[in-house]
CSV table of C-alpha atoms and ligand atoms in Angstrom, one decimal:
chain,number,residue,atom,x,y,z
A,181,MET,CA,28.4,-6.1,-1.9
A,182,THR,CA,29.8,-9.0,0.2
A,183,GLY,CA,29.7,-12.6,-0.8
A,184,ALA,CA,27.1,-15.0,0.7
A,185,ALA,CA,28.8,-14.9,4.1
A,186,PRO,CA,27.5,-17.5,6.5
A,187,SER,CA,25.0,-15.6,8.5
A,188,PRO,CA,25.8,-15.3,12.3
A,189,THR,CA,22.1,-15.3,12.9
A,190,ARG,CA,22.1,-19.0,12.2
A,191,SER,CA,23.0,-19.5,15.9
A,192,ARG,CA,20.4,-16.9,17.0
A,193,ARG,CA,16.8,-18.0,18.0
A,194,PRO,CA,14.4,-16.9,15.2
A,195,ALA,CA,12.6,-13.7,16.1
A,196,SER,CA,8.8,-13.9,16.3
A,197,VAL,CA,6.6,-11.6,14.2
A,198,ALA,CA,5.0,-10.6,17.4
A,199,SER,CA,8.2,-9.4,19.0
A,200,LEU,CA,9.3,-7.6,15.9
A,201,LEU,CA,6.0,-5.7,15.7
A,202,ALA,CA,6.1,-5.1,19.5
A,203,ASP,CA,9.3,-3.1,18.9
A,204,VAL,CA,7.5,-0.5,16.8
A,205,ARG,CA,4.0,-0.7,18.4
A,206,ASP,CA,4.2,2.9,19.7
A,207,VAL,CA,5.7,4.4,16.5
A,208,GLY,CA,3.2,6.8,14.8
A,209,ARG,CA,0.2,6.3,17.0
A,210,ASP,CA,-2.4,8.9,16.2
A,211,PRO,CA,-4.2,10.1,19.3
A,212,ARG,CA,-6.7,12.2,17.4
A,213,ARG,CA,-7.8,9.6,14.9
A,214,GLY,CA,-6.9,6.5,16.8
A,215,GLY,CA,-4.7,3.9,15.2
A,216,TYR,CA,-1.5,4.9,13.3
A,217,SER,CA,-0.6,7.7,11.0
A,218,ARG,CA,2.8,6.8,9.5
A,219,PHE,CA,3.2,8.9,6.3
A,220,ALA,CA,6.1,8.5,3.9
A,221,TYR,CA,9.3,10.3,4.8
A,222,ALA,CA,7.6,11.8,7.9
A,223,PRO,CA,9.0,11.2,11.4
A,224,ALA,CA,7.1,8.0,12.2
A,225,GLU,CA,7.9,6.3,8.9
A,226,LEU,CA,11.5,7.4,9.1
A,227,GLU,CA,11.6,5.8,12.6
A,228,LEU,CA,10.2,2.6,11.0
A,229,ARG,CA,13.0,2.8,8.4
A,230,THR,CA,15.5,2.9,11.2
A,231,TRP,CA,13.9,-0.2,12.7
A,232,PHE,CA,14.1,-1.9,9.3
A,233,GLU,CA,17.8,-1.0,9.0
A,234,ALA,CA,18.5,-2.3,12.6
A,235,GLU,CA,16.8,-5.6,12.0
A,236,ALA,CA,18.6,-6.0,8.7
A,237,ALA,CA,22.0,-5.2,10.4
A,238,ARG,CA,21.2,-7.7,13.1
A,239,ARG,CA,21.0,-10.3,10.3
A,240,SER,CA,24.1,-9.1,8.5
A,241,LEU,CA,22.0,-8.0,5.5
A,242,ASP,CA,23.3,-5.2,3.2
A,243,VAL,CA,20.9,-2.3,3.5
A,244,VAL,CA,20.4,0.1,0.6
A,245,THR,CA,17.9,2.9,0.0
A,246,ASP,CA,17.5,3.1,-3.7
A,247,ARG,CA,16.8,6.0,-6.1
A,248,ASN,CA,13.0,5.8,-5.5
A,249,GLY,CA,13.3,5.7,-1.7
A,250,ILE,CA,12.7,1.9,-1.6
A,251,LEU,CA,14.5,0.1,1.3
A,252,TRP,CA,16.3,-3.1,0.4
A,253,ALA,CA,18.0,-5.5,2.8
A,254,TRP,CA,20.2,-7.9,0.8
A,255,ARG,CA,21.6,-11.4,1.4
A,256,PRO,CA,23.7,-11.8,-1.7
A,257,GLY,CA,23.8,-15.0,-3.6
A,258,PRO,CA,27.0,-17.0,-4.5
A,259,GLY,CA,29.8,-14.6,-5.5
A,260,GLY,CA,27.9,-11.7,-4.2
A,261,SER,CA,25.3,-11.8,-7.0
A,262,LEU,CA,22.1,-9.9,-6.6
A,263,ASP,CA,20.4,-10.9,-9.9
A,264,ASP,CA,17.4,-13.1,-10.1
A,265,ALA,CA,16.8,-12.7,-6.4
A,266,VAL,CA,13.9,-14.0,-4.3
A,267,VAL,CA,12.4,-10.7,-2.9
A,268,THR,CA,9.8,-10.4,-0.1
A,269,GLY,CA,8.4,-7.5,1.9
A,270,SER,CA,5.7,-4.9,1.9
A,271,HIS,CA,5.4,-1.3,3.1
A,272,LEU,CA,5.8,0.7,6.3
A,273,ASP,CA,3.5,3.7,5.7
A,274,SER,CA,-0.2,3.7,6.7
A,275,VAL,CA,-3.4,5.5,5.9
A,276,PRO,CA,-4.4,8.2,8.3
A,277,GLY,CA,-5.6,6.4,11.5
A,278,GLY,CA,-4.7,3.0,10.1
A,279,GLY,CA,-4.2,-0.3,11.7
A,280,GLU,CA,-0.9,-1.7,13.1
A,281,PHE,CA,-0.5,-4.5,10.6
A,282,ASP,CA,-1.3,-3.2,7.1
A,283,GLY,CA,2.3,-3.1,5.7
A,284,PRO,CA,4.5,-3.7,8.7
A,285,LEU,CA,3.2,-7.3,9.1
A,286,GLY,CA,4.7,-8.2,5.7
A,287,VAL,CA,8.0,-6.7,6.6
A,288,ALA,CA,8.2,-8.2,10.1
A,289,SER,CA,7.1,-11.6,8.6
A,290,ALA,CA,9.9,-11.3,6.1
A,291,PHE,CA,12.5,-10.9,8.8
A,292,ALA,CA,11.0,-13.7,10.9
A,293,ALA,CA,10.9,-16.0,7.8
A,294,LEU,CA,14.5,-15.3,7.1
A,295,ASP,CA,15.4,-16.3,10.6
A,296,LEU,CA,13.5,-19.6,10.1
A,297,LEU,CA,15.4,-20.2,6.9
A,298,ASP,CA,18.7,-19.5,8.7
A,299,ALA,CA,17.7,-21.9,11.5
A,300,ARG,CA,17.0,-24.5,8.7
A,301,ASP,CA,20.4,-23.6,7.1
A,302,VAL,CA,18.7,-22.9,3.8
A,303,GLY,CA,19.0,-20.7,0.9
A,304,GLY,CA,22.4,-19.5,-0.1
A,305,GLU,CA,22.0,-20.6,-3.7
A,306,ARG,CA,20.1,-17.5,-4.8
A,307,PRO,CA,20.1,-13.9,-3.5
A,308,LEU,CA,17.4,-13.0,-1.1
A,309,ALA,CA,16.2,-9.5,-0.3
A,310,ILE,CA,13.7,-7.9,2.1
A,311,VAL,CA,12.0,-4.8,0.7
A,312,ALA,CA,9.9,-1.9,2.0
A,313,PHE,CA,8.1,0.3,-0.6
A,314,PRO,CA,7.4,3.9,0.3
A,315,GLU,CA,4.0,5.7,0.0
A,316,GLU,CA,2.1,2.5,-0.7
A,317,GLU,CA,-1.1,4.0,0.8
A,318,GLY,CA,-0.7,7.4,-0.9
A,319,GLY,CA,-1.6,8.7,2.5
A,320,ARG,CA,0.7,11.8,2.3
A,321,PHE,CA,0.9,12.6,-1.4
A,322,GLY,CA,-2.3,11.0,-2.7
A,323,ARG,CA,-0.7,8.4,-5.1
A,324,ALA,CA,-1.1,4.8,-4.1
A,325,CYS,CA,1.9,2.5,-4.5
A,326,LEU,CA,4.1,5.5,-5.4
A,327,GLY,CA,7.4,3.8,-4.7
A,328,SER,CA,6.7,0.7,-6.7
A,329,GLN,CA,5.0,2.7,-9.5
A,330,LEU,CA,8.1,4.9,-9.8
A,331,MET,CA,10.4,1.8,-9.8
A,332,THR,CA,8.4,0.2,-12.6
A,333,GLY,CA,8.1,3.4,-14.6
A,334,GLU,CA,4.3,3.4,-14.1
A,335,GLN,CA,4.5,6.8,-12.5
A,336,ASP,CA,6.2,9.7,-14.2
A,337,PRO,CA,8.5,11.5,-11.7
A,338,ASP,CA,7.9,14.9,-13.3
A,339,ARG,CA,4.2,14.5,-12.6
A,340,VAL,CA,4.6,13.6,-8.9
A,341,LEU,CA,7.6,15.6,-7.6
A,342,GLY,CA,5.4,18.6,-7.2
A,343,LEU,CA,2.6,16.8,-5.4
A,344,LEU,CA,1.9,18.5,-2.1
A,345,ASP,CA,0.9,17.0,1.3
A,346,ALA,CA,-1.7,18.5,3.6
A,347,ASP,CA,0.9,21.0,4.9
A,348,GLY,CA,2.0,22.1,1.5
A,349,THR,CA,5.3,20.2,1.5
A,350,SER,CA,6.2,18.8,-1.9
A,351,LEU,CA,7.3,15.2,-2.5
A,352,ALA,CA,10.6,16.6,-3.8
A,353,ASP,CA,11.1,18.5,-0.5
A,354,ALA,CA,10.1,15.5,1.6
A,355,LEU,CA,12.6,13.3,-0.3
A,356,THR,CA,15.4,15.9,0.2
A,357,GLY,CA,14.4,16.2,3.9
A,358,ALA,CA,14.9,12.4,4.1
A,359,GLY,CA,18.4,12.6,2.6
A,360,LEU,CA,17.3,11.4,-0.8
A,361,ASP,CA,17.9,13.2,-4.1
A,362,PRO,CA,14.7,13.7,-6.0
A,363,VAL,CA,16.5,14.0,-9.3
A,364,HIS,CA,17.0,10.3,-9.7
A,365,LEU,CA,13.4,9.1,-9.3
A,366,GLY,CA,12.1,6.9,-12.1
A,367,ARG,CA,12.1,3.4,-13.7
A,368,ASP,CA,14.9,1.4,-12.2
A,369,GLU,CA,16.0,-1.3,-14.7
A,370,GLU,CA,18.7,-2.6,-12.3
A,371,ALA,CA,16.2,-3.1,-9.5
A,372,LEU,CA,13.8,-4.8,-11.8
A,373,ARG,CA,16.5,-7.1,-13.2
A,374,ARG,CA,17.4,-8.2,-9.7
A,375,ILE,CA,13.9,-9.3,-8.8
A,376,GLY,CA,13.6,-12.9,-9.9
A,377,VAL,CA,10.3,-13.3,-8.0
A,378,PHE,CA,8.5,-11.1,-5.5
A,379,VAL,CA,6.2,-12.5,-2.7
A,380,GLU,CA,4.3,-10.0,-0.4
A,381,LEU,CA,2.7,-11.2,2.8
A,382,HIS,CA,-0.2,-8.9,3.9
A,383,VAL,CA,-2.8,-8.9,6.6
A,384,GLU,CA,-6.1,-9.9,5.0
A,385,GLN,CA,-8.4,-6.9,4.5
A,386,GLY,CA,-11.6,-8.8,4.8
A,387,ARG,CA,-13.1,-11.9,6.4
A,388,GLY,CA,-12.3,-14.6,3.9
A,389,LEU,CA,-9.9,-16.5,6.2
A,390,VAL,CA,-12.1,-16.0,9.2
A,391,ASP,CA,-15.0,-17.6,7.3
A,392,LEU,CA,-12.8,-20.5,6.1
A,393,ASP,CA,-11.1,-20.9,9.5
A,394,GLN,CA,-7.6,-20.9,8.0
A,395,PRO,CA,-4.6,-18.8,9.1
A,396,VAL,CA,-3.1,-18.2,5.6
A,397,ALA,CA,-4.3,-17.7,2.0
A,398,VAL,CA,-2.7,-17.4,-1.4
A,399,ALA,CA,-3.9,-14.4,-3.5
A,400,SER,CA,-5.5,-14.9,-6.9
A,401,SER,CA,-6.3,-11.3,-8.0
A,402,ILE,CA,-6.6,-7.7,-7.0
A,403,LEU,CA,-9.5,-5.5,-8.0
A,404,GLY,CA,-8.7,-2.7,-10.4
A,405,HIS,CA,-8.8,0.5,-8.5
A,406,GLY,CA,-8.5,4.2,-9.0
A,407,ARG,CA,-8.6,7.6,-7.4
A,408,TRP,CA,-10.3,10.7,-8.9
A,409,ARG,CA,-10.2,14.1,-7.3
A,410,LEU,CA,-13.1,16.5,-8.1
A,411,THR,CA,-13.3,20.1,-7.2
A,412,VAL,CA,-16.7,21.6,-6.6
A,413,THR,CA,-16.7,25.4,-6.7
A,414,GLY,CA,-19.4,27.7,-5.4
A,415,GLU,CA,-19.3,31.1,-3.7
A,416,GLY,CA,-17.7,31.6,-0.4
A,417,ASN,CA,-19.5,33.8,2.0
A,418,HIS,CA,-20.5,34.6,5.6
A,419,ALA,CA,-22.5,31.9,7.3
A,420,GLY,CA,-24.7,34.5,9.1
A,421,ALA,CA,-25.1,37.4,6.7
A,422,THR,CA,-26.0,35.3,3.6
A,423,LEU,CA,-29.6,34.4,3.1
A,424,MET,CA,-30.3,30.8,2.1
A,425,ALA,CA,-31.7,31.9,-1.2
A,426,ASP,CA,-28.5,33.8,-2.0
A,427,ARG,CA,-26.2,30.9,-1.6
A,428,ARG,CA,-24.1,28.7,-4.0
A,429,ASP,CA,-22.8,26.4,-1.4
A,430,PRO,CA,-20.4,23.7,-2.7
A,431,MET,CA,-20.8,21.6,0.5
A,432,VAL,CA,-24.5,21.1,-0.3
A,433,ALA,CA,-23.6,20.1,-3.9
A,434,ALA,CA,-20.7,17.8,-2.7
A,435,ALA,CA,-23.0,16.1,-0.2
A,436,GLN,CA,-25.4,15.2,-3.0
A,437,VAL,CA,-22.5,13.8,-5.0
A,438,VAL,CA,-21.5,11.6,-2.1
A,439,VAL,CA,-25.0,10.1,-2.0
A,440,ALA,CA,-25.0,9.7,-5.8
A,441,VAL,CA,-21.7,7.8,-5.6
A,442,ARG,CA,-23.3,5.4,-3.1
A,443,ASP,CA,-26.4,4.9,-5.2
A,444,LEU,CA,-24.6,4.4,-8.5
A,445,ALA,CA,-22.1,1.9,-7.1
A,446,SER,CA,-24.9,0.0,-5.2
A,447,SER,CA,-26.6,-0.5,-8.5
A,448,ARG,CA,-23.7,-2.5,-9.9
A,449,PRO,CA,-22.8,-5.9,-8.5
A,450,ASP,CA,-19.2,-6.1,-7.2
A,451,ALA,CA,-18.6,-2.4,-7.6
A,452,ARG,CA,-17.2,-0.5,-4.6
A,453,ALA,CA,-17.1,3.3,-4.6
A,454,THR,CA,-16.1,5.6,-1.7
A,455,VAL,CA,-15.7,9.2,-0.9
A,456,GLY,CA,-13.3,8.9,2.0
A,457,ARG,CA,-12.1,12.5,1.9
A,458,LEU,CA,-14.0,15.7,1.5
A,459,GLN,CA,-12.1,18.9,2.1
A,460,PRO,CA,-14.0,22.3,2.2
A,461,VAL,CA,-11.9,25.4,1.6
A,462,PRO,CA,-11.4,27.5,3.7
A,463,GLY,CA,-13.1,25.1,6.2
A,464,GLY,CA,-14.3,27.6,8.8
A,465,THR,CA,-17.3,26.7,10.9
A,466,ASN,CA,-18.9,30.1,10.3
A,467,VAL,CA,-18.0,30.3,6.6
A,468,ILE,CA,-19.8,29.1,3.5
A,469,ALA,CA,-17.1,27.2,1.6
A,470,SER,CA,-15.9,28.6,-1.7
A,471,ARG,CA,-14.6,25.2,-2.8
A,472,VAL,CA,-14.8,21.6,-1.8
A,473,ASP,CA,-12.2,19.0,-2.8
A,474,LEU,CA,-13.7,15.5,-3.1
A,475,TRP,CA,-11.7,12.3,-3.5
A,476,LEU,CA,-13.4,9.3,-5.1
A,477,ASP,CA,-12.1,5.7,-4.9
A,478,VAL,CA,-13.8,3.3,-7.3
A,479,ARG,CA,-13.0,-0.5,-7.7
A,480,HIS,CA,-14.4,-3.3,-9.8
A,481,PRO,CA,-13.1,-6.6,-11.3
A,482,ASP,CA,-13.8,-5.2,-14.8
A,483,ASP,CA,-11.9,-2.1,-15.7
A,484,ASP,CA,-14.5,-1.1,-18.2
A,485,VAL,CA,-17.2,-1.1,-15.5
A,486,THR,CA,-15.0,1.0,-13.3
A,487,ARG,CA,-14.6,3.6,-16.0
A,488,ALA,CA,-18.4,3.5,-16.9
A,489,LEU,CA,-19.2,4.0,-13.2
A,490,VAL,CA,-16.8,7.0,-12.9
A,491,ALA,CA,-18.4,8.5,-16.0
A,492,GLN,CA,-21.8,8.2,-14.4
A,493,VAL,CA,-20.6,9.8,-11.2
A,494,LEU,CA,-19.1,12.7,-13.2
A,495,GLU,CA,-22.4,13.1,-15.2
A,496,SER,CA,-24.4,13.1,-11.9
A,497,ALA,CA,-21.9,15.6,-10.3
A,498,HIS,CA,-22.3,18.0,-13.2
A,499,ALA,CA,-26.1,17.8,-13.0
A,500,VAL,CA,-26.2,18.3,-9.2
A,501,CYS,CA,-23.7,21.2,-9.3
A,502,ALA,CA,-25.6,23.0,-12.0
A,503,ALA,CA,-28.8,22.7,-9.9
A,504,GLU,CA,-26.9,24.2,-7.0
A,505,GLY,CA,-25.3,27.0,-9.0
A,506,CYS,CA,-21.9,25.4,-8.6
A,507,ALA,CA,-19.2,24.1,-11.0
A,508,VAL,CA,-17.4,20.8,-10.8
A,509,GLU,CA,-14.1,19.8,-12.4
A,510,LEU,CA,-12.1,16.5,-12.5
A,511,VAL,CA,-8.6,17.7,-11.5
A,512,GLU,CA,-6.7,14.5,-10.9
A,513,GLU,CA,-7.0,10.8,-11.6
A,514,SER,CA,-4.8,7.7,-11.2
A,515,TYR,CA,-5.8,4.1,-12.0
A,516,SER,CA,-4.4,0.6,-11.6
A,517,GLY,CA,-6.2,-2.1,-13.6
A,518,GLN,CA,-7.4,-5.5,-12.3
A,519,VAL,CA,-4.4,-7.8,-11.4
A,520,ARG,CA,-4.5,-11.5,-11.8
A,521,PHE,CA,-1.4,-13.1,-10.3
A,522,ASP,CA,0.7,-15.5,-12.4
A,523,ALA,CA,-1.2,-18.8,-12.2
A,524,GLY,CA,1.9,-20.9,-12.4
A,525,LEU,CA,3.5,-19.1,-9.4
A,526,ARG,CA,0.2,-19.0,-7.6
A,527,ASP,CA,-0.1,-22.8,-8.0
A,528,ARG,CA,3.5,-23.3,-7.0
A,529,LEU,CA,2.7,-21.5,-3.7
A,530,ARG,CA,-0.5,-23.7,-3.3
A,531,GLY,CA,1.8,-26.8,-3.8
A,532,VAL,CA,3.9,-25.6,-0.8
A,533,LEU,CA,0.8,-24.6,1.2
A,534,PRO,CA,-1.8,-27.2,0.3
A,535,ASP,CA,-4.2,-26.1,3.1
A,536,ALA,CA,-4.2,-22.5,2.1
A,537,PRO,CA,-7.3,-21.3,0.2
A,538,VAL,CA,-7.0,-19.0,-2.8
A,539,LEU,CA,-8.6,-15.6,-2.2
A,540,ALA,CA,-9.2,-12.4,-4.3
A,541,THR,CA,-8.7,-9.1,-2.7
A,542,GLY,CA,-10.3,-5.7,-3.1
A,543,ALA,CA,-7.3,-4.0,-1.6
A,544,GLY,CA,-4.4,-2.7,-3.7
A,545,HIS,CA,-0.8,-3.7,-3.1
A,546,ASP,CA,2.7,-3.1,-4.4
A,547,ALA,CA,2.7,-6.8,-5.4
A,548,GLY,CA,-0.1,-5.8,-7.8
A,549,VAL,CA,2.1,-3.2,-9.4
A,550,LEU,CA,5.1,-5.5,-9.7
A,551,ALA,CA,2.9,-8.3,-11.1
A,552,ALA,CA,2.9,-6.6,-14.5
A,553,HIS,CA,6.8,-6.5,-14.6
A,554,VAL,CA,8.2,-9.5,-12.6
A,555,PRO,CA,6.7,-12.8,-11.3
A,556,SER,CA,4.8,-11.8,-8.2
A,557,ALA,CA,2.5,-13.5,-5.6
A,558,MET,CA,0.9,-12.7,-2.3
A,559,LEU,CA,0.0,-14.4,0.9
A,560,PHE,CA,-2.6,-13.2,3.3
A,561,THR,CA,-2.7,-13.7,7.1
A,562,ARG,CA,-6.0,-14.0,8.9
A,563,ASN,CA,-7.5,-10.8,10.4
A,564,PRO,CA,-10.2,-11.9,12.9
A,565,THR,CA,-12.0,-8.5,12.7
A,566,GLY,CA,-11.9,-8.5,8.9
A,567,VAL,CA,-11.6,-4.7,9.2
A,568,SER,CA,-8.7,-2.7,7.8
A,569,HIS,CA,-7.6,0.9,7.3
A,570,SER,CA,-8.9,1.2,10.8
A,571,PRO,CA,-7.5,0.7,14.4
A,572,GLU,CA,-9.8,-2.4,14.5
A,573,GLU,CA,-7.5,-4.3,12.1
A,574,HIS,CA,-5.9,-7.2,14.0
A,575,VAL,CA,-3.8,-10.4,13.6
A,576,ASP,CA,-3.5,-12.9,16.5
A,577,ASP,CA,0.1,-13.8,17.4
A,578,ALA,CA,-0.4,-17.5,16.5
A,579,ASP,CA,-1.6,-16.5,13.0
A,580,ALA,CA,1.2,-14.0,12.6
A,581,GLU,CA,3.7,-16.8,13.3
A,582,ALA,CA,1.8,-19.2,11.0
A,583,GLY,CA,2.1,-16.5,8.2
A,584,ALA,CA,5.8,-16.2,8.7
A,585,ALA,CA,6.2,-20.0,8.7
A,586,ALA,CA,4.2,-20.2,5.5
A,587,LEU,CA,6.3,-17.4,4.0
A,588,ALA,CA,9.5,-19.3,5.0
A,589,ASP,CA,8.2,-22.5,3.3
A,590,VAL,CA,7.4,-20.5,0.1
A,591,LEU,CA,10.8,-18.7,0.1
A,592,GLN,CA,12.6,-22.0,0.7
A,593,ASP,CA,10.9,-23.5,-2.3
A,594,LEU,CA,11.7,-20.5,-4.4
A,595,LEU,CA,15.3,-20.2,-3.2
A,596,VAL,CA,16.3,-23.6,-4.6
A,597,PRO,CA,17.0,-22.8,-8.3
B,888,LIG,O1,-6.1,1.3,-1.0
B,888,LIG,C1,-5.7,0.2,-1.0
B,888,LIG,O2,-6.3,-0.7,-1.4
B,888,LIG,C2,-4.3,-0.1,-0.5
B,888,LIG,O3,-4.5,-0.5,0.9
B,888,LIG,N1,-3.4,0.9,-0.6
B,889,LIG,MN1,-1.0,-2.5,2.6
B,890,LIG,MN1,-3.7,-0.4,3.0
B,891,LIG,MN1,-2.3,-1.9,-0.1
């Protein structure tokens, strides 16, 4: 690692967030779903990694892809030190048919904020790093925040290396294909020691800032959230040759489970429960499915309520399936509890950004995973549609720059030891 070389970018005009995002606007567009499908270690995300590395090189940052596939762009501290760094960034992957900003806004804002710090000639006293965590959405292998959970030891590599994507490619093979060695996944003490504080800027996934007419917010908490995969099994058969009375159709049972999820969650204030993915097997239009995979996403401020709600859903699923002559099994679950960001750090950010409201979020983030291990905080940038995980997600240019400027102010405050 080099020493804290004076960065040549100090003479360069700071890049705007809008121009940084414009450079990758066509990467990973999904014509079938609309929006973007940028899955971890697949071509579009690999192209975004190349963009990350180019932007880092432009700023003379040392780029490293670590043992968990996490991208780091380092500006070392005095004497080349990397410990107790100020780290900022987000993720590059998306949900299927996702928006342009969920993830990349935080990474682009980090580069733009660094440019603003350079223009102010700030910040050599402490190392600084820009980071991009892989598979935050779990869009390819089904595990949210996979990169940050591996780094913190919250995800056991042996339990995820065999996870398969929709094409049957394993995480191990996807890593190998991206030039990474799957053998080394796992808790990374060195990476955790280097993170003195982590700040993630993210598009707001809701209307809080719209309603408050503010461009930037400081995060207070993240809803606990989990994913459960159920398999409903019936009897596959011919759609035409099988009389209605002779059927054990798992799609009919699964459809009733979806409605039960809506009804059970609606009866509990603040609960959110979604079946966003329903996959019949074999999936032919003239075939009664033999099996249906159903993915459940449940969130609530109180972890006990989440668990009670999931138990109710499972109980209801068993009753519905028995009535339909089908069977149901819970085959997979992963859960991240409610996160409350460190109040001292949150208030320090509010001191830097006195006009910024404090907002909770229902969306999960890598910062939420890190918060249990290192001091972590989040900033949100206004999304005029309030919609996310959809092509409708948006950030106006002026708000994007306001977010980067707020991030720069926060980083400047944190960089002074
Ligand atoms: O699902 C979430 O809340 C996050 O966007 N991964
Ligand atoms: Mn995100
Ligand atoms: Mn997301
Ligand atoms: Mn997220």
